Tab-separated table of C-alpha atoms in Angstrom:
chain	number	residue	atom	x	y	z
A	1	MET	CA	-16.093	-12.027	99.449
A	2	VAL	CA	-17.853	-14.686	97.344
A	3	GLY	CA	-20.558	-16.288	99.156
A	4	ALA	CA	-21.934	-19.733	98.726
A	5	ARG	CA	-24.219	-18.876	96.011
A	6	GLY	CA	-21.246	-17.233	94.252
A	7	VAL	CA	-19.092	-20.247	94.677
A	8	LEU	CA	-21.946	-22.471	93.300
A	9	ALA	CA	-22.064	-20.005	90.330
A	10	LEU	CA	-18.384	-20.011	89.773
A	11	VAL	CA	-18.326	-23.731	89.726
A	12	ARG	CA	-21.222	-23.921	87.065
A	13	ALA	CA	-19.391	-21.209	85.268
A	14	ALA	CA	-16.276	-23.535	84.903
A	15	HIS	CA	-18.300	-26.028	83.031
A	16	ALA	CA	-17.931	-28.378	85.909
A	17	ALA	CA	-19.136	-31.747	84.455
A	18	PRO	CA	-16.685	-31.832	81.284
A	19	ALA	CA	-13.796	-30.158	83.319
A	20	PHE	CA	-13.858	-32.837	86.077
A	21	ALA	CA	-14.520	-35.545	83.420
A	22	VAL	CA	-11.338	-34.597	81.455
A	23	THR	CA	-9.411	-34.403	84.543
A	24	ALA	CA	-10.627	-37.834	85.828
A	25	PHE	CA	-9.530	-39.423	82.357
A	26	ALA	CA	-6.229	-37.882	82.704
A	27	ALA	CA	-5.705	-39.176	86.140
A	28	ALA	CA	-6.930	-42.597	85.231
A	29	TYR	CA	-4.570	-42.994	82.342
A	30	SER	CA	-1.752	-41.615	84.408
A	31	TRP	CA	-2.196	-44.361	87.028
A	32	ALA	CA	-2.503	-46.941	84.235
A	33	VAL	CA	0.982	-45.732	82.654
A	34	GLY	CA	2.732	-45.180	86.072
A	35	ALA	CA	2.877	-41.492	85.831
A	36	PRO	CA	2.778	-39.010	88.839
A	37	VAL	CA	-1.092	-39.229	89.335
A	38	ALA	CA	-1.372	-36.258	91.914
A	39	LEU	CA	0.886	-33.808	89.773
A	40	VAL	CA	-0.777	-34.745	86.507
A	41	THR	CA	-4.333	-34.428	87.948
A	42	ALA	CA	-3.524	-30.966	89.518
A	43	ALA	CA	-2.091	-29.569	86.389
A	44	VAL	CA	-4.984	-30.754	84.242
A	45	LEU	CA	-7.667	-29.712	86.630
A	46	ALA	CA	-6.174	-26.093	86.884
A	47	GLY	CA	-6.013	-25.953	82.991
A	48	GLN	CA	-9.617	-27.307	82.674
A	49	LEU	CA	-10.989	-24.659	84.920
A	50	SER	CA	-9.186	-21.829	83.216
A	51	ILE	CA	-10.751	-23.152	79.832
A	52	GLY	CA	-14.284	-23.388	81.378
A	53	TRP	CA	-14.171	-20.025	82.908
A	54	SER	CA	-12.638	-18.451	79.944
A	55	ASN	CA	-15.275	-19.805	77.765
A	56	ASP	CA	-18.219	-18.187	79.857
A	57	TRP	CA	-16.169	-15.028	80.255
A	58	VAL	CA	-15.776	-14.736	76.436
A	59	ASP	CA	-19.299	-15.727	75.835
A	60	ALA	CA	-21.133	-13.663	78.544
A	61	ALA	CA	-22.784	-10.927	76.128
A	62	ARG	CA	-23.750	-13.654	73.550
A	63	ASP	CA	-25.271	-15.997	76.345
A	64	GLN	CA	-27.113	-12.737	77.838
A	65	ALA	CA	-28.404	-11.965	74.338
A	66	VAL	CA	-30.021	-15.284	73.815
A	67	GLY	CA	-31.389	-15.527	77.381
A	68	ARG	CA	-29.181	-18.597	78.727
A	69	THR	CA	-30.810	-19.491	82.001
A	70	ASP	CA	-28.094	-22.346	82.585
A	71	LYS	CA	-25.282	-19.586	82.311
A	72	PRO	CA	-24.512	-17.801	85.732
A	73	LEU	CA	-23.026	-14.822	83.881
A	74	ALA	CA	-26.190	-14.398	81.782
A	75	THR	CA	-28.332	-14.467	84.817
A	76	GLY	CA	-26.421	-12.171	86.771
A	77	ALA	CA	-25.362	-14.702	89.421
A	78	ILE	CA	-21.779	-13.834	89.225
A	79	THR	CA	-19.807	-11.210	87.623
A	80	VAL	CA	-17.799	-11.001	84.572
A	81	ARG	CA	-15.019	-9.693	86.601
A	82	ALA	CA	-14.929	-12.628	89.054
A	83	VAL	CA	-15.015	-15.145	86.309
A	84	ARG	CA	-12.295	-13.319	84.487
A	85	THR	CA	-10.028	-13.300	87.572
A	86	ALA	CA	-10.873	-17.004	88.205
A	87	ALA	CA	-9.812	-17.878	84.505
A	88	LEU	CA	-6.563	-15.798	84.842
A	89	VAL	CA	-5.624	-17.188	88.293
A	90	ALA	CA	-6.155	-20.912	87.248
A	91	LEU	CA	-4.000	-20.254	84.037
A	92	VAL	CA	-1.244	-19.116	86.116
A	93	ALA	CA	-1.741	-22.075	88.493
A	94	CYS	CA	-1.663	-24.288	85.377
A	95	VAL	CA	1.550	-22.912	84.117
A	96	VAL	CA	3.239	-23.545	87.362
A	97	LEU	CA	1.780	-27.046	87.972
A	98	SER	CA	2.500	-28.146	84.234
A	99	PHE	CA	6.324	-27.641	84.781
A	100	THR	CA	6.290	-29.735	87.943
A	101	LEU	CA	5.835	-32.679	85.445
A	102	GLY	CA	9.093	-31.839	83.679
A	103	ALA	CA	10.074	-29.629	80.664
A	104	ALA	CA	8.436	-31.811	77.920
A	105	ALA	CA	5.119	-32.747	79.744
A	106	GLY	CA	4.942	-29.026	80.687
A	107	VAL	CA	5.205	-27.777	77.200
A	108	VAL	CA	2.657	-30.165	75.697
A	109	HIS	CA	0.176	-29.620	78.398
A	110	LEU	CA	0.251	-25.960	78.011
A	111	VAL	CA	-0.138	-26.369	74.064
A	112	THR	CA	-3.274	-28.361	74.882
A	113	VAL	CA	-4.498	-25.543	77.136
A	114	ALA	CA	-3.596	-22.837	74.618
A	115	SER	CA	-5.374	-24.773	71.918
A	116	ALA	CA	-8.467	-24.877	73.962
A	117	TRP	CA	-8.597	-20.900	74.801
A	118	SER	CA	-7.892	-20.559	70.994
A	119	TYR	CA	-11.342	-22.168	70.550
A	120	ASN	CA	-12.959	-19.920	73.125
A	121	LEU	CA	-11.332	-16.819	71.606
A	122	TRP	CA	-11.575	-17.355	68.114
A	123	LEU	CA	-11.758	-20.828	66.251
A	124	LYS	CA	-15.236	-21.622	67.572
A	125	ALA	CA	-16.887	-19.333	65.150
A	126	THR	CA	-14.982	-21.003	62.167
A	127	ARG	CA	-15.064	-23.848	60.107
A	128	TRP	CA	-11.899	-24.977	62.132
A	129	SER	CA	-13.580	-25.280	65.327
A	130	TRP	CA	-12.674	-28.937	65.600
A	131	VAL	CA	-9.009	-28.619	65.514
A	132	PRO	CA	-8.758	-27.365	69.182
A	133	TYR	CA	-10.431	-30.330	70.136
A	134	ALA	CA	-8.435	-32.801	68.059
A	135	LEU	CA	-5.206	-31.377	69.132
A	136	SER	CA	-6.029	-30.879	72.970
A	137	PHE	CA	-7.526	-34.391	73.388
A	138	GLY	CA	-4.992	-35.844	71.128
A	139	LEU	CA	-2.041	-34.535	73.056
A	140	LEU	CA	-3.365	-35.225	76.540
A	141	PRO	CA	-2.298	-38.913	76.976
A	142	SER	CA	1.268	-37.661	76.075
A	143	VAL	CA	1.146	-35.287	79.007
A	144	ALA	CA	1.122	-38.280	81.212
A	145	THR	CA	3.757	-40.323	79.335
A	146	LEU	CA	6.106	-37.382	79.223
A	147	ALA	CA	6.254	-37.164	82.952
A	148	LEU	CA	7.734	-40.499	83.143
A	149	ASP	CA	11.332	-41.356	83.522
A	150	PRO	CA	12.393	-41.601	80.726
A	151	PRO	CA	9.671	-39.473	79.017
A	152	ARG	CA	7.903	-40.902	76.021
A	153	ALA	CA	5.090	-39.963	73.701
A	154	ALA	CA	1.837	-41.926	74.051
A	155	PRO	CA	1.193	-44.782	71.561
A	156	VAL	CA	-0.109	-43.497	68.227
A	157	THR	CA	-3.173	-45.590	68.617
A	158	THR	CA	-4.076	-43.960	71.848
A	159	THR	CA	-3.344	-40.433	70.533
A	160	VAL	CA	-5.411	-40.854	67.519
A	161	ALA	CA	-8.203	-42.413	69.637
A	162	ALA	CA	-8.112	-39.450	72.003
A	163	ALA	CA	-8.257	-36.995	69.221
A	164	LEU	CA	-11.380	-38.872	67.617
A	165	LEU	CA	-13.062	-38.601	71.143
A	166	GLY	CA	-12.340	-34.942	71.342
A	167	VAL	CA	-13.842	-34.043	67.785
A	168	GLY	CA	-16.839	-36.266	68.554
A	169	ALA	CA	-17.425	-34.563	72.078
A	170	HIS	CA	-17.298	-31.228	70.156
A	171	LEU	CA	-20.065	-32.428	67.786
A	172	ALA	CA	-22.121	-33.629	70.423
A	173	ASN	CA	-21.813	-30.699	72.877
A	174	VAL	CA	-22.891	-28.337	70.164
A	175	LEU	CA	-25.888	-29.900	69.158
A	176	PRO	CA	-28.382	-28.318	71.889
A	177	ASP	CA	-27.060	-24.921	71.171
A	178	LEU	CA	-26.859	-24.722	67.270
A	179	GLU	CA	-29.627	-22.334	66.950
A	180	ASP	CA	-28.633	-19.903	69.700
A	181	ASP	CA	-24.902	-20.049	68.604
A	182	ALA	CA	-25.925	-19.158	64.991
A	183	ALA	CA	-28.073	-16.228	66.353
A	184	THR	CA	-24.963	-14.639	67.887
A	185	GLY	CA	-22.600	-15.075	64.925
A	186	VAL	CA	-20.963	-18.355	66.147
A	187	VAL	CA	-20.899	-20.605	62.999
A	188	GLY	CA	-18.322	-23.426	63.637
A	189	LEU	CA	-18.174	-26.763	61.705
A	190	PRO	CA	-21.230	-28.391	63.422
A	191	HIS	CA	-23.427	-25.371	62.326
A	192	ARG	CA	-22.045	-25.594	58.677
A	193	LEU	CA	-22.763	-29.319	58.588
A	194	GLY	CA	-26.445	-29.053	60.195
A	195	ARG	CA	-27.959	-30.913	62.927
A	196	ARG	CA	-28.314	-34.392	60.859
A	197	ARG	CA	-24.806	-34.673	59.679
A	198	THR	CA	-23.431	-33.304	63.065
A	199	THR	CA	-25.234	-35.942	65.009
A	200	LEU	CA	-23.998	-38.814	62.572
A	201	GLY	CA	-20.426	-37.401	62.586
A	202	ALA	CA	-20.467	-37.414	66.533
A	203	VAL	CA	-21.813	-41.108	66.662
A	204	ALA	CA	-19.240	-42.213	64.110
A	205	LEU	CA	-16.232	-40.444	65.494
A	206	LEU	CA	-16.992	-41.779	68.943
A	207	LEU	CA	-17.512	-45.412	67.943
A	208	ALA	CA	-14.286	-45.113	65.756
A	209	ALA	CA	-12.488	-44.099	68.907
A	210	THR	CA	-13.591	-46.913	71.056
A	211	ALA	CA	-13.124	-49.447	68.208
A	212	LEU	CA	-9.350	-48.297	67.737
A	213	VAL	CA	-8.720	-48.882	71.306
A	214	VAL	CA	-10.402	-52.118	71.666
A	215	LEU	CA	-9.111	-53.594	68.287
A	216	GLY	CA	-5.622	-52.246	68.936
A	217	THR	CA	-5.182	-53.813	72.248
A	218	PRO	CA	-1.979	-55.754	72.182
A	219	GLY	CA	-2.790	-59.513	71.520
A	220	GLY	CA	-6.155	-58.540	69.907
A	221	ALA	CA	-9.553	-57.542	71.375
A	222	THR	CA	-10.261	-59.093	74.849
A	223	ALA	CA	-13.690	-60.089	76.010
A	224	LEU	CA	-13.954	-56.975	78.232
A	225	GLY	CA	-13.112	-54.881	75.130
A	226	VAL	CA	-15.916	-56.497	72.988
A	227	VAL	CA	-18.292	-55.753	75.904
A	228	ALA	CA	-16.982	-52.105	76.074
A	229	LEU	CA	-17.532	-51.653	72.370
A	230	VAL	CA	-21.155	-52.907	72.832
A	231	VAL	CA	-21.870	-50.478	75.565
A	232	ALA	CA	-20.102	-47.538	73.588
A	233	ALA	CA	-22.495	-48.368	70.561
A	234	ALA	CA	-25.576	-48.269	72.788
A	235	LEU	CA	-24.526	-45.016	74.139
A	236	ALA	CA	-23.785	-43.568	70.739
A	237	ALA	CA	-27.002	-44.924	69.347
A	238	SER	CA	-28.923	-43.403	72.247
A	239	ALA	CA	-27.213	-40.071	71.893
A	240	ALA	CA	-28.261	-40.041	68.045
A	241	TRP	CA	-31.961	-40.789	68.908
A	242	VAL	CA	-32.099	-38.074	71.606
A	243	ALA	CA	-30.336	-35.543	69.348
A	244	ALA	CA	-32.798	-36.285	66.495
A	245	ARG	CA	-35.982	-36.115	68.504
A	246	ARG	CA	-35.169	-33.797	71.469
A	247	PRO	CA	-32.363	-31.182	70.049
A	248	SER	CA	-32.479	-29.009	73.199
A	249	ARG	CA	-31.358	-31.833	75.497
A	250	ARG	CA	-27.801	-32.298	76.779
A	251	TYR	CA	-27.778	-36.083	76.872
A	252	PRO	CA	-26.014	-36.474	73.653
A	253	PHE	CA	-22.978	-34.666	75.279
A	254	LEU	CA	-23.338	-36.707	78.426
A	255	ALA	CA	-23.459	-39.983	76.316
A	256	ALA	CA	-20.182	-38.681	74.631
A	257	ILE	CA	-18.617	-38.402	77.996
A	258	GLY	CA	-19.850	-42.139	78.819
A	259	VAL	CA	-18.214	-43.376	75.519
A	260	ALA	CA	-15.192	-41.478	76.339
A	261	ALA	CA	-15.142	-43.261	80.017
A	262	VAL	CA	-15.826	-46.514	78.326
A	263	THR	CA	-12.704	-46.067	76.023
A	264	VAL	CA	-10.483	-44.799	78.886
A	265	ALA	CA	-11.502	-47.795	80.852
A	266	VAL	CA	-10.210	-50.025	78.252
A	267	LEU	CA	-7.112	-48.060	77.898
A	268	VAL	CA	-6.518	-48.351	81.788
A	269	THR	CA	-7.201	-52.063	82.183
A	270	THR	CA	-5.232	-52.913	79.083
A	271	GLY	CA	-2.347	-50.793	79.794
């Protein structure tokens, strides 16, 4: 049996913050478009847990090699077998839950999850590391809209904005780990760009996503949209400042989640 410490380690190994953030965004968007919120939330959460656990399972040896004290597998707080089992169980649950949304939504959601697994297993160490983020985030809104009756794809503006958010989040998330990753042979797009260009790229993409949603609102930008854009700009600027001066901090990724939350809030309130 897994004790309380084991459960906590398992939660940490799931990359809980981004997993729950993505799930919350999917739930909020589902509510906004009238999709079955509970079913979408359950399917997306299972998928996100499988992605987070598979990431730490695949990276266990690399994380241990560079002494990652924030990784439960690297510190021995939990075993590789436990995390691998959790990832595979979550993946099976994701498959079952995805098809409760209907065939089209189920297939699209499984594509998003497979794309994220491809990052963990291979693409993170290549120049194409950004592709799974663009594909998985870009398709996520359509999981909700394809669960409607009749099913339909999400608007192009929403899809492009979500893809931009995904790539921006990828760039921001990698910033604290650039040196550790490179030391273990992981050289994705951010590592090839370098810290300065990666930071500027993350800021530009996150702001572009918010601006696209705000300015693409039917009838033009609203007062709420303008405020949201200002908030997003402040978060993006602060992320760039911290990344430049305190490269080991995870604040840029948290700020990226904040920008995504602002963007989703605009989507939810404007329909």
